[in-house]
PDB file of C-alpha atoms in Angstrom:
ATOM      1  CA  UNK A   1      97.615 138.526  94.829  1.00 52.00           C
ATOM      2  CA  UNK A   2      97.102 135.720  93.085  1.00 70.00           C
ATOM      3  CA  UNK A   3      97.539 133.623  96.270  1.00 66.00           C
ATOM      4  CA  UNK A   4      97.125 133.230 100.252  1.00 72.00           C
ATOM      5  CA  UNK A   5     100.305 132.078 101.754  1.00 69.00           C
ATOM      6  CA  UNK A   6      98.252 129.304 102.849  1.00 70.00           C
ATOM      7  CA  UNK A   7      97.729 127.756  98.818  1.00 68.00           C
ATOM      8  CA  UNK A   8     101.434 129.249  98.287  1.00 66.00           C
ATOM      9  CA  UNK A   9     102.609 126.601 100.677  1.00 65.00           C
ATOM     10  CA  UNK A  10     100.685 123.681  99.387  1.00 64.00           C
ATOM     11  CA  UNK A  11     102.159 124.385  95.807  1.00 63.00           C
ATOM     12  CA  UNK A  12     105.287 124.311  96.749  1.00 65.00           C
ATOM     13  CA  UNK A  13     104.858 121.413  98.881  1.00 66.00           C
ATOM     14  CA  UNK A  14     103.752 119.429  96.072  1.00 65.00           C
ATOM     15  CA  UNK A  15     106.662 121.059  93.737  1.00 68.00           C
ATOM     16  CA  UNK A  16     109.022 119.545  96.157  1.00 75.00           C
ATOM     17  CA  UNK A  17     107.186 115.666  96.161  1.00 79.00           C
ATOM     18  CA  UNK A  18     107.025 115.365  92.507  1.00 83.00           C
ATOM     19  CA  UNK A  19     110.688 116.978  92.004  1.00 85.00           C
ATOM     20  CA  UNK A  20     112.011 113.326  93.021  1.00 85.00           C
ATOM     21  CA  UNK A  21     110.054 112.020  89.997  1.00 88.00           C
ATOM     22  CA  UNK A  22     110.924 115.202  87.131  1.00 88.00           C
ATOM     23  CA  UNK A  23     114.461 114.261  88.490  1.00 87.00           C
ATOM     24  CA  UNK A  24     114.784 111.091  87.736  1.00 87.00           C
ATOM     25  CA  UNK A  25     112.736 111.727  83.812  1.00 89.00           C
ATOM     26  CA  UNK A  26     115.488 115.265  82.836  1.00 90.00           C
ATOM     27  CA  UNK A  27     118.090 111.917  84.062  1.00 87.00           C
ATOM     28  CA  UNK A  28     116.893 109.368  81.344  1.00 88.00           C
ATOM     29  CA  UNK A  29     116.399 112.444  78.831  1.00 91.00           C
ATOM     30  CA  UNK A  30     119.821 113.527  79.026  1.00 90.00           C
ATOM     31  CA  UNK A  31     121.146 109.678  79.050  1.00 88.00           C
ATOM     32  CA  UNK A  32     119.448 109.495  75.043  1.00 91.00           C
ATOM     33  CA  UNK A  33     115.475 108.312  76.407  1.00 91.00           C
ATOM     34  CA  UNK A  34     112.998 109.903  74.221  1.00 95.00           C
ATOM     35  CA  UNK A  35     110.509 111.976  77.219  1.00 94.00           C
ATOM     36  CA  UNK A  36     107.587 109.626  76.409  1.00 95.00           C
ATOM     37  CA  UNK A  37     109.936 106.412  76.900  1.00 94.00           C
ATOM     38  CA  UNK A  38     110.789 107.791  79.953  1.00 91.00           C
ATOM     39  CA  UNK A  39     107.893 108.380  81.855  1.00 92.00           C
ATOM     40  CA  UNK A  40     106.450 105.202  80.680  1.00 93.00           C
ATOM     41  CA  UNK A  41     109.939 102.919  81.517  1.00 91.00           C
ATOM     42  CA  UNK A  42     109.204 104.720  85.559  1.00 90.00           C
ATOM     43  CA  UNK A  43     105.318 103.935  85.124  1.00 91.00           C
ATOM     44  CA  UNK A  44     105.604 100.348  83.646  1.00 91.00           C
ATOM     45  CA  UNK A  45     108.552 100.554  86.523  1.00 90.00           C
ATOM     46  CA  UNK A  46     106.466 100.956  89.724  1.00 90.00           C
ATOM     47  CA  UNK A  47     103.101 100.198  88.317  1.00 90.00           C
ATOM     48  CA  UNK A  48     100.744 101.595  85.474  1.00 91.00           C
ATOM     49  CA  UNK A  49      97.778 100.872  87.810  1.00 94.00           C
ATOM     50  CA  UNK A  50      99.269 102.901  90.742  1.00 91.00           C
ATOM     51  CA  UNK A  51      98.716 106.809  92.182  1.00 90.00           C
ATOM     52  CA  UNK A  52     101.653 109.305  91.025  1.00 85.00           C
ATOM     53  CA  UNK A  53     102.075 109.741  94.699  1.00 87.00           C
ATOM     54  CA  UNK A  54     101.700 105.979  95.248  1.00 91.00           C
ATOM     55  CA  UNK A  55     105.046 105.877  92.459  1.00 90.00           C
ATOM     56  CA  UNK A  56     106.576 109.116  93.914  1.00 89.00           C
ATOM     57  CA  UNK A  57     106.463 107.226  98.318  1.00 88.00           C
ATOM     58  CA  UNK A  58     108.065 104.127  96.027  1.00 89.00           C
ATOM     59  CA  UNK A  59     110.234 106.150  94.404  1.00 87.00           C
ATOM     60  CA  UNK A  60     112.054 107.973  97.567  1.00 84.00           C
ATOM     61  CA  UNK A  61     111.869 104.369  98.901  1.00 84.00           C
ATOM     62  CA  UNK A  62     114.353 103.128  96.281  1.00 81.00           C
ATOM     63  CA  UNK A  63     116.340 105.962  96.370  1.00 76.00           C
ATOM     64  CA  UNK A  64     117.137 105.557 100.384  1.00 72.00           C
ATOM     65  CA  UNK A  65     114.351 107.867 101.225  1.00 56.00           C
ATOM     66  CA  UNK A  66     115.052 112.328 100.923  1.00 54.00           C
ATOM     67  CA  UNK A  67     118.825 111.788 100.189  1.00 55.00           C
ATOM     68  CA  UNK A  68     119.618 112.557  96.388  1.00 57.00           C
ATOM     69  CA  UNK A  69     123.173 110.423  96.590  1.00 56.00           C
ATOM     70  CA  UNK A  70     121.578 107.264  96.600  1.00 52.00           C
ATOM     71  CA  UNK A  71     120.665 105.189  93.329  1.00 60.00           C
ATOM     72  CA  UNK A  72     117.773 103.775  91.964  1.00 62.00           C
ATOM     73  CA  UNK A  73     116.852 100.502  90.336  1.00 62.00           C
ATOM     74  CA  UNK A  74     119.259  99.679  87.637  1.00 57.00           C
ATOM     75  CA  UNK A  75     116.252  99.117  84.838  1.00 58.00           C
ATOM     76  CA  UNK A  76     115.940 103.012  85.501  1.00 63.00           C
ATOM     77  CA  UNK A  77     119.562 103.824  85.304  1.00 60.00           C
ATOM     78  CA  UNK A  78     119.826 101.844  81.597  1.00 53.00           C
ATOM     79  CA  UNK A  79     119.989 104.046  78.290  1.00 52.00           C
ATOM     80  CA  UNK A  80     117.389 103.035  75.420  1.00 47.00           C
TER      81      UNK A  80
END
């Protein structure tokens, strides 16, 4: 065993919280953005001075919570 049950659970939680960010980046890449441009657009939209955790919280709020049926602000839905 490399991880205890507690450590494994912490990693799972961290992964699921970051999933909203990486799902949006993947969506933007599929629509024609480069990975660097997509990441920069998201961080610039939410604020380059914010931590990753705060950006994720703002993304969840903009998305309407944790539901996958909601949308993001229009600026992040435009192709590059």
